Tab-separated table of C-alpha atoms and ligand atoms in Angstrom:
chain	number	residue	atom	x	y	z
A	1	MET	CA	0.000	0.000	0.000
A	2	GLN	CA	1.241	3.417	-0.869
A	3	ILE	CA	0.989	6.025	1.889
A	4	LYS	CA	-0.244	9.255	0.367
A	5	THR	CA	-1.224	11.060	3.539
A	6	ALA	CA	-0.808	10.382	7.239
A	7	GLU	CA	-1.991	12.921	9.757
A	8	PHE	CA	-2.359	13.077	13.503
A	9	VAL	CA	-6.036	13.447	14.424
A	10	LYS	CA	-6.225	13.555	18.212
A	11	SER	CA	-5.170	12.122	21.566
A	12	SER	CA	-7.947	10.713	23.711
A	13	GLN	CA	-8.054	9.754	27.353
A	14	LYS	CA	-10.858	7.243	26.863
A	15	TRP	CA	-12.655	5.430	24.070
A	16	GLN	CA	-15.673	7.719	24.308
A	17	GLU	CA	-13.470	10.633	23.239
A	18	CYS	CA	-12.035	8.892	20.162
A	19	PRO	CA	-12.929	10.091	16.629
A	20	GLU	CA	-16.323	8.955	15.283
A	21	PRO	CA	-15.992	5.236	14.452
A	22	THR	CA	-16.833	5.643	10.770
A	23	LEU	CA	-13.637	4.272	9.209
A	24	PRO	CA	-11.800	0.955	9.641
A	25	GLU	CA	-9.277	1.114	12.460
A	26	TYR	CA	-6.100	-0.848	13.264
A	27	ALA	CA	-4.385	-0.474	16.631
A	28	PHE	CA	-0.897	-1.177	17.972
A	29	ILE	CA	-0.607	-2.567	21.470
A	30	GLY	CA	2.166	-4.149	23.515
A	31	ARG	CA	4.449	-3.610	26.458
A	32	SER	CA	5.820	-0.201	27.093
A	33	ASN	CA	8.966	0.425	25.019
A	34	VAL	CA	8.327	-2.505	22.638
A	35	GLY	CA	8.424	-0.091	19.694
A	36	LYS	CA	4.774	0.682	18.855
A	37	SER	CA	5.272	4.351	18.039
A	38	SER	CA	8.512	3.664	16.134
A	39	LEU	CA	6.848	1.049	13.939
A	40	ILE	CA	3.969	3.410	13.165
A	41	ASN	CA	6.498	6.008	12.013
A	42	ALA	CA	8.367	3.433	9.919
A	43	MET	CA	5.129	2.303	8.257
A	44	MET	CA	4.102	5.862	7.498
A	45	GLY	CA	7.580	6.841	6.290
A	46	ARG	CA	7.707	9.639	8.834
A	47	LYS	CA	10.184	10.372	11.618
A	48	ASP	CA	8.061	12.007	14.282
A	49	LEU	CA	4.428	11.380	13.492
A	50	ALA	CA	4.093	9.298	16.670
A	51	LYS	CA	6.237	10.374	19.611
A	52	THR	CA	8.887	7.847	20.634
A	53	SER	CA	11.224	7.681	23.609
A	54	GLN	CA	13.980	5.538	25.112
A	55	THR	CA	12.124	5.781	28.399
A	56	PRO	CA	9.133	3.449	28.773
A	57	GLY	CA	5.721	5.021	29.300
A	58	LYS	CA	5.975	7.667	26.572
A	59	THR	CA	2.558	7.119	25.015
A	60	GLN	CA	-0.068	7.628	27.713
A	61	LEU	CA	-3.116	8.432	25.612
A	62	ILE	CA	-4.961	6.845	22.673
A	63	ASN	CA	-3.483	8.490	19.576
A	64	HIS	CA	-5.358	8.420	16.283
A	65	PHE	CA	-3.706	8.874	12.899
A	66	LEU	CA	-5.730	9.138	9.702
A	67	VAL	CA	-4.070	7.374	6.767
A	68	ASN	CA	-4.871	8.017	3.085
A	69	GLU	CA	-8.016	9.695	4.397
A	70	ASN	CA	-9.739	6.330	4.680
A	71	TRP	CA	-8.481	4.373	7.677
A	72	TYR	CA	-7.231	4.949	11.201
A	73	LEU	CA	-3.986	3.751	12.723
A	74	THR	CA	-4.020	3.916	16.505
A	75	ASP	CA	-1.095	4.105	18.905
A	76	LEU	CA	-2.057	2.846	22.357
A	77	PRO	CA	-0.217	3.259	25.656
A	78	GLY	CA	1.955	0.291	26.598
A	79	TYR	CA	0.847	-2.198	29.200
A	80	GLY	CA	2.918	-3.532	32.068
A	81	TYR	CA	4.822	-0.330	32.703
A	82	ALA	CA	6.515	-1.072	36.021
A	83	LYS	CA	7.580	2.387	37.088
A	84	VAL	CA	4.150	3.840	37.802
A	85	SER	CA	2.053	3.150	40.876
A	86	LYS	CA	-0.144	0.086	40.958
A	87	SER	CA	-3.339	2.151	40.803
A	88	LEU	CA	-2.105	4.158	37.809
A	89	ARG	CA	-1.135	0.915	36.082
A	90	LYS	CA	-4.669	-0.351	36.683
A	91	ASP	CA	-6.046	2.893	35.191
A	92	PHE	CA	-3.960	2.364	32.039
A	93	GLU	CA	-5.102	-1.235	31.795
A	94	LYS	CA	-8.734	-0.147	32.066
A	95	LEU	CA	-8.234	2.509	29.420
A	96	ILE	CA	-6.724	-0.062	27.055
A	97	THR	CA	-9.230	-2.873	27.679
A	98	ASN	CA	-12.210	-0.502	27.504
A	99	TYR	CA	-10.953	0.891	24.226
A	100	ILE	CA	-10.469	-2.593	22.748
A	101	LEU	CA	-13.840	-3.909	23.921
A	102	ASN	CA	-15.879	-0.847	22.937
A	103	ARG	CA	-14.292	0.499	19.772
A	104	LYS	CA	-16.839	-0.521	17.124
A	105	ASN	CA	-14.607	0.067	14.102
A	106	LEU	CA	-11.541	-1.766	15.452
A	107	VAL	CA	-10.797	-4.288	12.710
A	108	ASN	CA	-7.555	-5.785	13.963
A	109	LEU	CA	-5.219	-5.409	16.884
A	110	PHE	CA	-1.482	-5.794	16.304
A	111	VAL	CA	0.133	-7.177	19.458
A	112	LEU	CA	3.791	-6.179	19.455
A	113	ILE	CA	6.424	-8.377	21.062
A	114	ASP	CA	10.144	-7.648	21.452
A	115	ILE	CA	11.862	-10.412	19.487
A	116	ARG	CA	14.789	-10.510	21.938
A	117	HIS	CA	12.848	-11.993	24.824
A	118	ASN	CA	11.564	-15.438	25.644
A	119	PRO	CA	7.765	-15.681	25.932
A	120	GLN	CA	6.711	-13.381	28.783
A	121	LYS	CA	3.790	-14.042	31.078
A	122	ILE	CA	2.288	-10.584	30.646
A	123	ASP	CA	2.163	-10.929	26.825
A	124	MET	CA	0.790	-14.458	27.005
A	125	GLU	CA	-1.934	-13.314	29.390
A	126	PHE	CA	-2.815	-10.408	27.145
A	127	ILE	CA	-3.029	-12.661	24.076
A	128	GLU	CA	-5.148	-15.093	26.087
A	129	TRP	CA	-7.475	-12.241	27.034
A	130	CYS	CA	-7.816	-11.231	23.348
A	131	GLY	CA	-8.850	-14.787	22.535
A	132	GLU	CA	-11.383	-15.000	25.353
A	133	SER	CA	-12.784	-11.612	24.379
A	134	GLY	CA	-13.070	-12.514	20.687
A	135	ILE	CA	-10.724	-9.749	19.562
A	136	PRO	CA	-9.091	-10.325	16.148
A	137	PHE	CA	-5.345	-9.879	16.486
A	138	SER	CA	-1.996	-10.508	14.821
A	139	ILE	CA	1.423	-10.796	16.399
A	140	VAL	CA	4.216	-8.438	15.399
A	141	PHE	CA	7.767	-9.089	16.522
A	142	THR	CA	9.828	-5.909	16.818
A	143	LYS	CA	13.499	-4.879	16.884
A	144	LEU	CA	14.691	-7.625	14.531
A	145	ASP	CA	17.842	-5.595	13.831
A	146	LYS	CA	18.960	-6.075	17.438
A	147	MET	CA	19.437	-9.838	17.014
A	148	LYS	CA	21.410	-12.276	14.925
A	149	PRO	CA	19.078	-13.875	12.326
A	150	ASN	CA	19.315	-17.409	13.719
A	151	ALA	CA	18.711	-16.344	17.305
A	152	ALA	CA	15.719	-14.316	16.134
A	153	LYS	CA	14.326	-17.334	14.288
A	154	ASP	CA	14.760	-19.468	17.421
A	155	ASN	CA	12.846	-16.972	19.523
A	156	VAL	CA	9.967	-16.837	17.050
A	157	GLU	CA	9.797	-20.640	17.097
A	158	LYS	CA	9.750	-20.623	20.913
A	159	TYR	CA	6.860	-18.195	20.821
A	160	LYS	CA	4.925	-20.282	18.340
A	161	ALA	CA	5.443	-23.389	20.486
A	162	GLU	CA	4.228	-21.503	23.555
A	163	LEU	CA	1.134	-20.259	21.705
A	164	LEU	CA	0.314	-23.714	20.398
A	165	LYS	CA	0.073	-24.942	23.992
A	166	THR	CA	-3.237	-23.079	24.286
A	167	TRP	CA	-4.303	-22.347	20.677
A	168	ASP	CA	-5.322	-24.706	17.888
A	169	GLY	CA	-3.734	-22.542	15.224
A	170	LEU	CA	-1.449	-19.567	14.999
A	171	PRO	CA	-2.423	-15.975	14.257
A	172	GLU	CA	-0.778	-13.970	11.466
A	173	ILE	CA	2.808	-13.255	12.477
A	174	TYR	CA	4.942	-10.353	11.248
A	175	ILE	CA	8.653	-9.896	11.924
A	176	THR	CA	9.760	-6.292	11.832
A	177	SER	CA	12.433	-3.712	12.413
A	178	ALA	CA	11.414	-0.069	12.591
A	179	GLU	CA	15.097	0.826	12.370
A	180	LYS	CA	15.631	-1.042	9.085
A	181	LYS	CA	12.044	-0.709	7.862
A	182	GLU	CA	11.594	-4.455	7.611
A	183	GLY	CA	8.194	-6.102	7.671
A	184	THR	CA	6.304	-2.838	7.291
A	185	GLU	CA	5.130	-3.554	3.736
A	186	GLU	CA	3.672	-6.874	4.879
A	187	ILE	CA	1.584	-5.214	7.592
A	188	LEU	CA	0.436	-2.500	5.196
A	189	GLY	CA	-0.426	-5.171	2.621
A	190	PHE	CA	-2.635	-6.941	5.148
A	191	ILE	CA	-4.373	-3.668	6.054
A	192	GLY	CA	-4.875	-2.810	2.370
A	193	LYS	CA	-6.405	-6.198	1.620
A	194	THR	CA	-8.647	-6.033	4.670
A	195	ASN	CA	-9.849	-2.522	3.786
A	196	ALA	CA	-10.684	-3.690	0.250
A	197	PHE	CA	-12.649	-6.619	1.691
A	198	LEU	CA	-14.623	-4.277	3.977
A	199	ILE	CA	-15.454	-1.955	1.064
A	200	ASN	CA	-16.454	-4.834	-1.240
A	201	ASN	CA	-18.733	-6.204	1.454
A	202	LYS	CA	-20.114	-2.758	2.245
A	203	VAL	CA	-19.310	-3.023	5.941
A	204	ASP	CA	-20.728	0.024	7.700
A	205	PHE	CA	-19.568	0.617	11.266
A	206	ASN	CA	-22.465	2.957	11.918
A	207	GLY	CA	-25.080	0.305	11.226
B	1	GTP	P1	5.593	3.472	24.962
B	1	GTP	O1	4.959	4.601	24.202
B	1	GTP	O2	6.395	3.940	26.121
B	1	GTP	O3	4.607	2.408	25.336
B	1	GTP	O4	6.711	2.781	24.003
B	1	GTP	P2	6.591	2.328	22.472
B	1	GTP	O5	6.163	0.915	22.412
B	1	GTP	O6	5.821	3.295	21.665
B	1	GTP	O7	8.140	2.351	22.022
B	1	GTP	P3	8.916	3.438	21.125
B	1	GTP	O8	8.493	3.366	19.713
B	1	GTP	O9	8.867	4.756	21.799
B	1	GTP	O10	10.404	2.828	21.165
B	1	GTP	C1	11.089	2.575	22.370
B	1	GTP	C2	12.593	2.559	22.114
B	1	GTP	O11	12.933	1.439	21.287
B	1	GTP	C3	13.117	3.788	21.377
B	1	GTP	O12	14.379	4.119	21.915
B	1	GTP	C4	13.232	3.311	19.937
B	1	GTP	O13	14.232	4.008	19.212
B	1	GTP	C5	13.622	1.861	20.110
B	1	GTP	N1	13.162	1.040	18.969
B	1	GTP	C6	11.888	0.887	18.554
B	1	GTP	N2	11.824	0.066	17.483
B	1	GTP	C7	13.097	-0.302	17.204
B	1	GTP	C8	13.697	-1.141	16.199
B	1	GTP	O14	13.050	-1.739	15.323
B	1	GTP	N3	15.061	-1.298	16.268
B	1	GTP	C9	15.822	-0.667	17.209
B	1	GTP	N4	17.141	-0.893	17.185
B	1	GTP	N5	15.289	0.118	18.155
B	1	GTP	C10	13.956	0.314	18.156
B	2	MG	MG1	4.685	4.877	22.243
């Protein structure tokens, strides 16, 4: 998919404040610092569309970007951010889960996972929750450039094995590097195909 326009629309504190749900929407979620905002920038071919930081906890609101004037890309706050108080962490979790459960036009959630780590409980629990809640999702491994190719492959295989302990099949999996712009075309291709399907089938989120 060619990106003709990408513009920041607004930051929202809760799902009720998000833009009218009239266009298909795709959201990025994952642990704080996993690289959500960086991957959005890489996909859009822009440096600072979404704000990034070396310090976890940068994105604290729901950020909407309008792409090619016909779909939304959404940057969510990270989950599992350890350095805030327990009650604030709960508030973030509520914000995220409420958004996911209530956003009518959310077509697919991309769950980002740092390729360098072994399967982590917090990610597994989140993926489990998506399944139980009937939320369509894909898995996106990030920061591929930080690992040797074989070690990266091993980690992906470990993840798949862990997922297959509880799932019958595997979701779509993308392997990316925001730094080297790898895997971004594949994600955009999926979004493009899905948007075309929604248009052909006249899916109306207002209905
Ligand atoms: P929060 O908003 O805090 O939840 O974080 P985030 O998931 O949006 O992460 P962000 O994009 O801000 O990136 C966190 C750090 O990881 C930054 O220092 C990025 O430069 C770095 N980073 C992100 N993606 C990549 C990547 O593909 N390769 C490398 N080498 N670094 C990356
Ligand atoms: Mg961010």
